[in-house]
């Protein structure tokens, strides 16, 4: 998939990709109630979601 | 999978699809409606899904099956079935003095403020040691700190069997000492997960 040449749209796309990855990690982890899935959910899923949200918020305040 | 978890997974997947549409066609965010859609899809829904999922994970981490899913905990799970009323965990589990599906958590959580967070941190340490560290033998596993009477009194305080118990009132100072954690409940009720002497013990078979 090609990222948009528009900087704002590109940031939104990047944010979306991170959020989708984070959401998929979280969805997969919810299938098992195991300590390791809890850690993956919180660490990996949470990290990807936070990065996605940060990029989205940055895109709101960026000039372009 | 429980219905609540299925609904959360459904919402998470719906959010992922919505975000996928925004990623595939970012130009929709030019219009006012598109901006609202982007805000909901890229900000509100992910936060909502994350919090719901985290709450669900936290809830499931209280279950007995969750705690016993690590092999190292199997003997502790077996000790819940010892056919001996003096064995404190077994008596609590078998008589439903604690919820059977949250047996470990009910006694081993910390009922103080932020106590649950503290035990979750211990739990993360357990996972680290289990996967990346040197696993101790089940018999060598010890509590991080002496068992606090607060965890027992969370249920027993005010109960007739506790307040009016013969041994608890044999000496007028005993009850006060127990309530102020100066005299440990385990000093008398001392058979808790006795893994060393449990081998060969008769086990209770739960009738389904």
mmCIF file of C-alpha atoms in Angstrom:
data_model
loop_
_atom_site.group_PDB
_atom_site.id
_atom_site.type_symbol
_atom_site.label_atom_id
_atom_site.label_comp_id
_atom_site.label_asym_id
_atom_site.label_seq_id
_atom_site.Cartn_x
_atom_site.Cartn_y
_atom_site.Cartn_z
ATOM 1 C CA UNK A 1 0.000 0.000 0.000
ATOM 2 C CA UNK A 2 1.304 3.453 -0.946
ATOM 3 C CA UNK A 3 1.334 6.196 1.633
ATOM 4 C CA UNK A 4 -0.182 9.510 0.574
ATOM 5 C CA UNK A 5 2.124 12.278 -0.631
ATOM 6 C CA UNK A 6 0.180 14.765 1.520
ATOM 7 C CA UNK A 7 2.078 15.006 4.861
ATOM 8 C CA UNK A 8 -1.097 15.235 6.953
ATOM 9 C CA UNK A 9 -2.717 12.262 5.260
ATOM 10 C CA UNK A 10 0.555 10.367 5.521
ATOM 11 C CA UNK A 11 0.610 10.888 9.308
ATOM 12 C CA UNK A 12 -3.013 9.795 9.582
ATOM 13 C CA UNK A 13 -2.191 6.666 7.600
ATOM 14 C CA UNK A 14 0.793 5.923 9.824
ATOM 15 C CA UNK A 15 -1.315 6.456 12.936
ATOM 16 C CA UNK A 16 -3.940 4.125 11.483
ATOM 17 C CA UNK A 17 -1.398 1.401 10.707
ATOM 18 C CA UNK A 18 -0.046 1.468 14.269
ATOM 19 C CA UNK A 19 -3.564 1.485 15.703
ATOM 20 C CA UNK A 20 -4.667 -1.441 13.531
ATOM 21 C CA UNK A 21 -1.590 -3.399 14.602
ATOM 22 C CA UNK A 22 -2.262 -2.599 18.258
ATOM 23 C CA UNK A 23 -5.938 -3.503 17.979
ATOM 24 C CA UNK A 24 -5.145 -6.800 16.245
ATOM 25 C CA UNK A 25 -2.633 -7.695 18.959
ATOM 26 C CA UNK A 26 -5.258 -6.917 21.585
ATOM 27 C CA UNK A 27 -7.968 -8.887 19.765
ATOM 28 C CA UNK A 28 -5.704 -11.941 19.438
ATOM 29 C CA UNK A 29 -4.675 -11.738 23.110
ATOM 30 C CA UNK A 30 -8.308 -11.716 24.214
ATOM 31 C CA UNK A 31 -8.702 -15.264 22.902
ATOM 32 C CA UNK A 32 -6.567 -16.659 25.737
ATOM 33 C CA UNK A 33 -6.564 -15.984 29.471
ATOM 34 C CA UNK A 34 -2.884 -16.628 30.110
ATOM 35 C CA UNK A 35 -0.243 -14.563 31.907
ATOM 36 C CA UNK A 36 1.850 -14.221 28.745
ATOM 37 C CA UNK A 37 -1.101 -12.898 26.713
ATOM 38 C CA UNK A 38 -1.775 -10.369 29.484
ATOM 39 C CA UNK A 39 1.803 -9.119 29.164
ATOM 40 C CA UNK A 40 1.685 -9.035 25.348
ATOM 41 C CA UNK A 41 -1.673 -7.229 25.503
ATOM 42 C CA UNK A 42 -0.403 -4.590 27.907
ATOM 43 C CA UNK A 43 3.138 -4.152 26.592
ATOM 44 C CA UNK A 44 3.049 -4.720 22.826
ATOM 45 C CA UNK A 45 -0.613 -3.854 22.171
ATOM 46 C CA UNK A 46 -0.493 -0.876 24.516
ATOM 47 C CA UNK A 47 2.765 0.382 22.969
ATOM 48 C CA UNK A 48 1.436 0.185 19.399
ATOM 49 C CA UNK A 49 -1.783 1.929 20.419
ATOM 50 C CA UNK A 50 0.065 4.699 22.233
ATOM 51 C CA UNK A 51 2.356 5.296 19.242
ATOM 52 C CA UNK A 52 -0.682 5.440 16.930
ATOM 53 C CA UNK A 53 -2.506 7.870 19.204
ATOM 54 C CA UNK A 54 0.606 10.032 19.563
ATOM 55 C CA UNK A 55 1.045 10.249 15.779
ATOM 56 C CA UNK A 56 -2.644 11.105 15.384
ATOM 57 C CA UNK A 57 -2.453 13.864 18.006
ATOM 58 C CA UNK A 58 0.734 15.173 16.417
ATOM 59 C CA UNK A 59 -0.998 15.319 13.053
ATOM 60 C CA UNK A 60 -3.650 17.577 14.603
ATOM 61 C CA UNK A 61 -1.158 20.163 15.788
ATOM 62 C CA UNK A 62 1.357 19.916 12.924
ATOM 63 C CA UNK A 63 1.419 22.858 10.495
ATOM 64 C CA UNK A 64 0.939 20.937 7.266
ATOM 65 C CA UNK B 1 -15.229 -17.363 25.017
ATOM 66 C CA UNK B 2 -17.567 -15.366 27.288
ATOM 67 C CA UNK B 3 -20.119 -13.116 25.601
ATOM 68 C CA UNK B 4 -18.572 -9.936 27.030
ATOM 69 C CA UNK B 5 -15.143 -10.847 25.614
ATOM 70 C CA UNK B 6 -16.718 -11.715 22.253
ATOM 71 C CA UNK B 7 -18.382 -8.302 22.157
ATOM 72 C CA UNK B 8 -15.084 -6.573 22.939
ATOM 73 C CA UNK B 9 -13.306 -8.566 20.209
ATOM 74 C CA UNK B 10 -16.132 -7.607 17.814
ATOM 75 C CA UNK B 11 -15.757 -3.922 18.685
ATOM 76 C CA UNK B 12 -11.969 -4.126 18.322
ATOM 77 C CA UNK B 13 -12.290 -5.712 14.878
ATOM 78 C CA UNK B 14 -14.921 -3.153 13.842
ATOM 79 C CA UNK B 15 -12.556 -0.371 14.902
ATOM 80 C CA UNK B 16 -9.703 -1.967 12.973
ATOM 81 C CA UNK B 17 -11.849 -2.155 9.820
ATOM 82 C CA UNK B 18 -12.951 1.482 10.215
ATOM 83 C CA UNK B 19 -9.344 2.582 10.650
ATOM 84 C CA UNK B 20 -8.441 0.447 7.642
ATOM 85 C CA UNK B 21 -10.911 2.441 5.529
ATOM 86 C CA UNK B 22 -9.335 5.692 6.753
ATOM 87 C CA UNK B 23 -5.854 4.372 5.969
ATOM 88 C CA UNK B 24 -6.904 3.248 2.491
ATOM 89 C CA UNK B 25 -8.724 6.502 1.721
ATOM 90 C CA UNK B 26 -7.223 9.297 3.851
ATOM 91 C CA UNK B 27 -8.737 11.900 1.523
ATOM 92 C CA UNK B 28 -12.124 11.386 3.221
ATOM 93 C CA UNK B 29 -10.770 13.440 6.144
ATOM 94 C CA UNK B 30 -10.888 16.609 4.019
ATOM 95 C CA UNK B 31 -14.603 17.075 4.656
ATOM 96 C CA UNK B 32 -16.046 18.007 8.061
ATOM 97 C CA UNK B 33 -17.791 14.657 8.417
ATOM 98 C CA UNK B 34 -14.569 12.912 7.465
ATOM 99 C CA UNK B 35 -12.706 14.783 10.204
ATOM 100 C CA UNK B 36 -15.288 13.676 12.762
ATOM 101 C CA UNK B 37 -15.020 10.111 11.459
ATOM 102 C CA UNK B 38 -11.224 10.263 11.726
ATOM 103 C CA UNK B 39 -11.418 11.601 15.283
ATOM 104 C CA UNK B 40 -13.798 8.844 16.312
ATOM 105 C CA UNK B 41 -11.925 6.115 14.416
ATOM 106 C CA UNK B 42 -8.384 7.130 15.219
ATOM 107 C CA UNK B 43 -8.831 8.437 18.741
ATOM 108 C CA UNK B 44 -12.089 7.688 20.565
ATOM 109 C CA UNK B 45 -12.627 4.074 19.484
ATOM 110 C CA UNK B 46 -9.023 2.882 20.034
ATOM 111 C CA UNK B 47 -8.981 4.370 23.549
ATOM 112 C CA UNK B 48 -12.381 2.852 24.298
ATOM 113 C CA UNK B 49 -11.316 -0.555 22.949
ATOM 114 C CA UNK B 50 -8.012 -0.420 24.813
ATOM 115 C CA UNK B 51 -9.671 0.372 28.136
ATOM 116 C CA UNK B 52 -12.384 -2.254 27.646
ATOM 117 C CA UNK B 53 -9.830 -4.870 26.662
ATOM 118 C CA UNK B 54 -7.564 -3.994 29.563
ATOM 119 C CA UNK B 55 -10.468 -4.197 32.017
ATOM 120 C CA UNK B 56 -11.379 -7.588 30.569
ATOM 121 C CA UNK B 57 -7.772 -8.819 30.834
ATOM 122 C CA UNK B 58 -7.537 -7.590 34.425
ATOM 123 C CA UNK B 59 -10.770 -9.357 35.279
ATOM 124 C CA UNK B 60 -9.630 -12.625 33.739
ATOM 125 C CA UNK B 61 -6.294 -12.408 35.545
ATOM 126 C CA UNK B 62 -8.207 -12.963 38.788
ATOM 127 C CA UNK B 63 -9.381 -16.430 37.768
ATOM 128 C CA UNK B 64 -8.029 -19.599 39.333
ATOM 129 C CA UNK B 65 -7.427 -21.060 35.862
ATOM 130 C CA UNK B 66 -5.276 -18.058 34.979
ATOM 131 C CA UNK B 67 -3.046 -18.492 38.042
ATOM 132 C CA UNK B 68 -2.749 -22.241 37.584
ATOM 133 C CA UNK B 69 -1.964 -22.029 33.859
ATOM 134 C CA UNK B 70 1.765 -21.933 34.693
ATOM 135 C CA UNK B 71 3.111 -25.448 35.354
ATOM 136 C CA UNK B 72 4.998 -24.247 38.400
ATOM 137 C CA UNK B 73 1.679 -23.474 40.086
ATOM 138 C CA UNK B 74 0.164 -26.924 39.525
ATOM 139 C CA UNK B 75 1.040 -28.269 43.009
ATOM 140 C CA UNK B 76 -0.614 -25.215 44.548
ATOM 141 C CA UNK B 77 -3.732 -25.940 42.509
ATOM 142 C CA UNK B 78 -3.608 -29.562 43.654
ATOM 143 C CA UNK B 79 -3.354 -28.419 47.276
ATOM 144 C CA UNK B 80 -6.851 -26.937 46.946
ATOM 145 C CA UNK B 81 -8.166 -30.481 46.652
ATOM 146 C CA UNK B 82 -6.481 -31.995 49.715
ATOM 147 C CA UNK B 83 -9.106 -33.870 51.695
ATOM 148 C CA UNK B 84 -8.179 -32.349 55.052
ATOM 149 C CA UNK B 85 -10.229 -29.644 56.806
ATOM 150 C CA UNK B 86 -7.149 -28.349 58.645
ATOM 151 C CA UNK B 87 -5.590 -27.457 55.301
ATOM 152 C CA UNK B 88 -6.701 -23.817 55.140
ATOM 153 C CA UNK B 89 -6.668 -23.227 51.343
ATOM 154 C CA UNK B 90 -8.416 -26.553 50.664
ATOM 155 C CA UNK B 91 -11.113 -25.895 53.271
ATOM 156 C CA UNK B 92 -11.768 -22.444 51.833
ATOM 157 C CA UNK B 93 -11.847 -23.653 48.234
ATOM 158 C CA UNK B 94 -13.933 -26.784 48.761
ATOM 159 C CA UNK B 95 -16.507 -25.063 50.968
ATOM 160 C CA UNK B 96 -16.752 -21.989 48.738
ATOM 161 C CA UNK B 97 -15.604 -19.664 51.512
ATOM 162 C CA UNK B 98 -13.858 -18.004 48.593
ATOM 163 C CA UNK B 99 -15.291 -18.018 45.046
ATOM 164 C CA UNK B 100 -13.942 -21.231 43.507
ATOM 165 C CA UNK B 101 -13.148 -19.512 40.212
ATOM 166 C CA UNK B 102 -11.171 -16.756 41.985
ATOM 167 C CA UNK B 103 -9.660 -18.832 44.758
ATOM 168 C CA UNK B 104 -6.019 -17.714 44.436
ATOM 169 C CA UNK B 105 -6.872 -14.059 43.984
ATOM 170 C CA UNK B 106 -9.282 -13.895 46.921
ATOM 171 C CA UNK B 107 -6.568 -14.696 49.454
ATOM 172 C CA UNK B 108 -3.441 -13.510 47.656
ATOM 173 C CA UNK B 109 -4.554 -10.068 46.574
ATOM 174 C CA UNK B 110 -3.812 -7.048 48.689
ATOM 175 C CA UNK B 111 -6.924 -5.330 50.004
ATOM 176 C CA UNK B 112 -5.130 -2.085 50.808
ATOM 177 C CA UNK B 113 -5.379 0.988 48.593
ATOM 178 C CA UNK B 114 -3.389 0.363 45.375
ATOM 179 C CA UNK B 115 -2.888 -3.193 46.641
ATOM 180 C CA UNK B 116 -4.238 -4.685 43.459
ATOM 181 C CA UNK B 117 -1.704 -2.710 41.451
ATOM 182 C CA UNK B 118 1.034 -3.968 43.739
ATOM 183 C CA UNK B 119 0.055 -7.608 43.257
ATOM 184 C CA UNK B 120 -0.178 -7.083 39.499
ATOM 185 C CA UNK B 121 3.414 -5.852 39.587
ATOM 186 C CA UNK B 122 4.347 -9.025 41.470
ATOM 187 C CA UNK B 123 2.479 -10.963 38.797
ATOM 188 C CA UNK B 124 4.509 -9.313 36.028
ATOM 189 C CA UNK B 125 7.644 -10.298 37.913
ATOM 190 C CA UNK B 126 6.356 -13.882 38.092
ATOM 191 C CA UNK B 127 5.851 -13.919 34.313
ATOM 192 C CA UNK B 128 9.352 -12.547 33.763
ATOM 193 C CA UNK B 129 10.903 -15.195 36.011
ATOM 194 C CA UNK B 130 8.744 -17.935 34.479
ATOM 195 C CA UNK B 131 9.786 -17.188 30.893
ATOM 196 C CA UNK B 132 13.203 -15.569 31.225
ATOM 197 C CA UNK B 133 14.560 -16.322 34.687
ATOM 198 C CA UNK B 134 15.472 -19.316 36.790
ATOM 199 C CA UNK B 135 12.302 -21.046 37.938
ATOM 200 C CA UNK B 136 12.408 -22.134 41.568
ATOM 201 C CA UNK B 137 10.960 -25.464 42.660
ATOM 202 C CA UNK B 138 7.312 -25.051 43.749
ATOM 203 C CA UNK B 139 8.329 -25.919 47.342
ATOM 204 C CA UNK B 140 10.802 -23.033 47.354
ATOM 205 C CA UNK B 141 8.279 -20.376 46.336
ATOM 206 C CA UNK B 142 7.739 -17.950 49.182
ATOM 207 C CA UNK B 143 5.542 -14.904 49.644
ATOM 208 C CA UNK B 144 7.216 -11.537 49.097
ATOM 209 C CA UNK B 145 6.166 -10.446 52.556
ATOM 210 C CA UNK B 146 4.517 -12.193 55.541
ATOM 211 C CA UNK B 147 0.837 -12.896 54.969
ATOM 212 C CA UNK B 148 -1.092 -9.937 56.335
ATOM 213 C CA UNK B 149 -4.165 -10.621 58.491
ATOM 214 C CA UNK B 150 -5.906 -7.868 56.530
ATOM 215 C CA UNK B 151 -6.457 -10.362 53.693
ATOM 216 C CA UNK B 152 -8.211 -12.803 56.069
ATOM 217 C CA UNK B 153 -10.123 -10.106 57.912
ATOM 218 C CA UNK B 154 -11.480 -8.764 54.620
ATOM 219 C CA UNK B 155 -14.039 -11.581 54.914
ATOM 220 C CA UNK B 156 -13.777 -12.815 58.493
ATOM 221 C CA UNK B 157 -13.955 -9.504 60.345
ATOM 222 C CA UNK B 158 -17.379 -9.246 61.938
ATOM 223 C CA UNK B 159 -18.188 -12.897 61.279
ATOM 224 C CA UNK B 160 -19.575 -14.669 64.345
ATOM 225 C CA UNK B 161 -17.195 -17.601 64.022
ATOM 226 C CA UNK B 162 -14.284 -15.178 64.164
ATOM 227 C CA UNK B 163 -15.518 -12.634 66.702
ATOM 228 C CA UNK B 164 -16.958 -15.207 69.118
ATOM 229 C CA UNK B 165 -14.527 -18.064 68.420
ATOM 230 C CA UNK B 166 -13.446 -19.841 71.607
ATOM 231 C CA UNK B 167 -9.733 -19.668 70.891
ATOM 232 C CA UNK B 168 -9.964 -16.099 69.656
ATOM 233 C CA UNK B 169 -11.463 -15.086 73.002
ATOM 234 C CA UNK B 170 -9.434 -17.338 75.303
ATOM 235 C CA UNK B 171 -7.275 -14.355 76.135
ATOM 236 C CA UNK B 172 -8.837 -10.846 75.972
ATOM 237 C CA UNK B 173 -5.797 -9.541 74.123
ATOM 238 C CA UNK B 174 -5.900 -12.153 71.371
ATOM 239 C CA UNK B 175 -8.657 -10.665 69.243
ATOM 240 C CA UNK B 176 -7.083 -7.206 69.366
ATOM 241 C CA UNK B 177 -3.689 -8.642 68.469
ATOM 242 C CA UNK B 178 -5.177 -10.454 65.469
ATOM 243 C CA UNK B 179 -7.035 -7.371 64.261
ATOM 244 C CA UNK B 180 -3.920 -5.223 64.535
ATOM 245 C CA UNK B 181 -1.837 -7.856 62.683
ATOM 246 C CA UNK B 182 0.416 -8.359 65.700
ATOM 247 C CA UNK B 183 -0.623 -11.988 65.943
ATOM 248 C CA UNK B 184 -0.723 -13.710 62.571
ATOM 249 C CA UNK B 185 -3.730 -15.848 61.693
ATOM 250 C CA UNK B 186 -1.199 -18.346 60.328
ATOM 251 C CA UNK B 187 0.377 -18.785 63.736
ATOM 252 C CA UNK B 188 -2.550 -21.106 64.564
ATOM 253 C CA UNK B 189 -4.071 -21.826 61.148
ATOM 254 C CA UNK B 190 -0.686 -22.897 59.920
ATOM 255 C CA UNK B 191 -1.365 -25.500 57.231
ATOM 256 C CA UNK B 192 -1.353 -23.477 54.013
ATOM 257 C CA UNK B 193 -0.183 -25.050 50.751
ATOM 258 C CA UNK B 194 1.954 -27.588 52.570
ATOM 259 C CA UNK B 195 3.491 -28.984 49.395
ATOM 260 C CA UNK B 196 6.204 -30.953 51.180
ATOM 261 C CA UNK B 197 3.783 -33.078 53.188
ATOM 262 C CA UNK B 198 1.094 -33.130 50.532
ATOM 263 C CA UNK B 199 2.600 -35.928 48.451
ATOM 264 C CA UNK B 200 0.434 -38.997 48.814
ATOM 265 C CA UNK B 201 -2.329 -37.044 50.539
ATOM 266 C CA UNK B 202 -5.916 -38.042 49.847
ATOM 267 C CA UNK B 203 -7.546 -35.674 47.365
ATOM 268 C CA UNK B 204 -11.165 -34.580 47.223
ATOM 269 C CA UNK B 205 -12.978 -35.403 43.990
ATOM 270 C CA UNK B 206 -15.419 -32.681 43.045
ATOM 271 C CA UNK B 207 -18.779 -34.063 41.965
ATOM 272 C CA UNK B 208 -19.876 -32.414 38.715
#
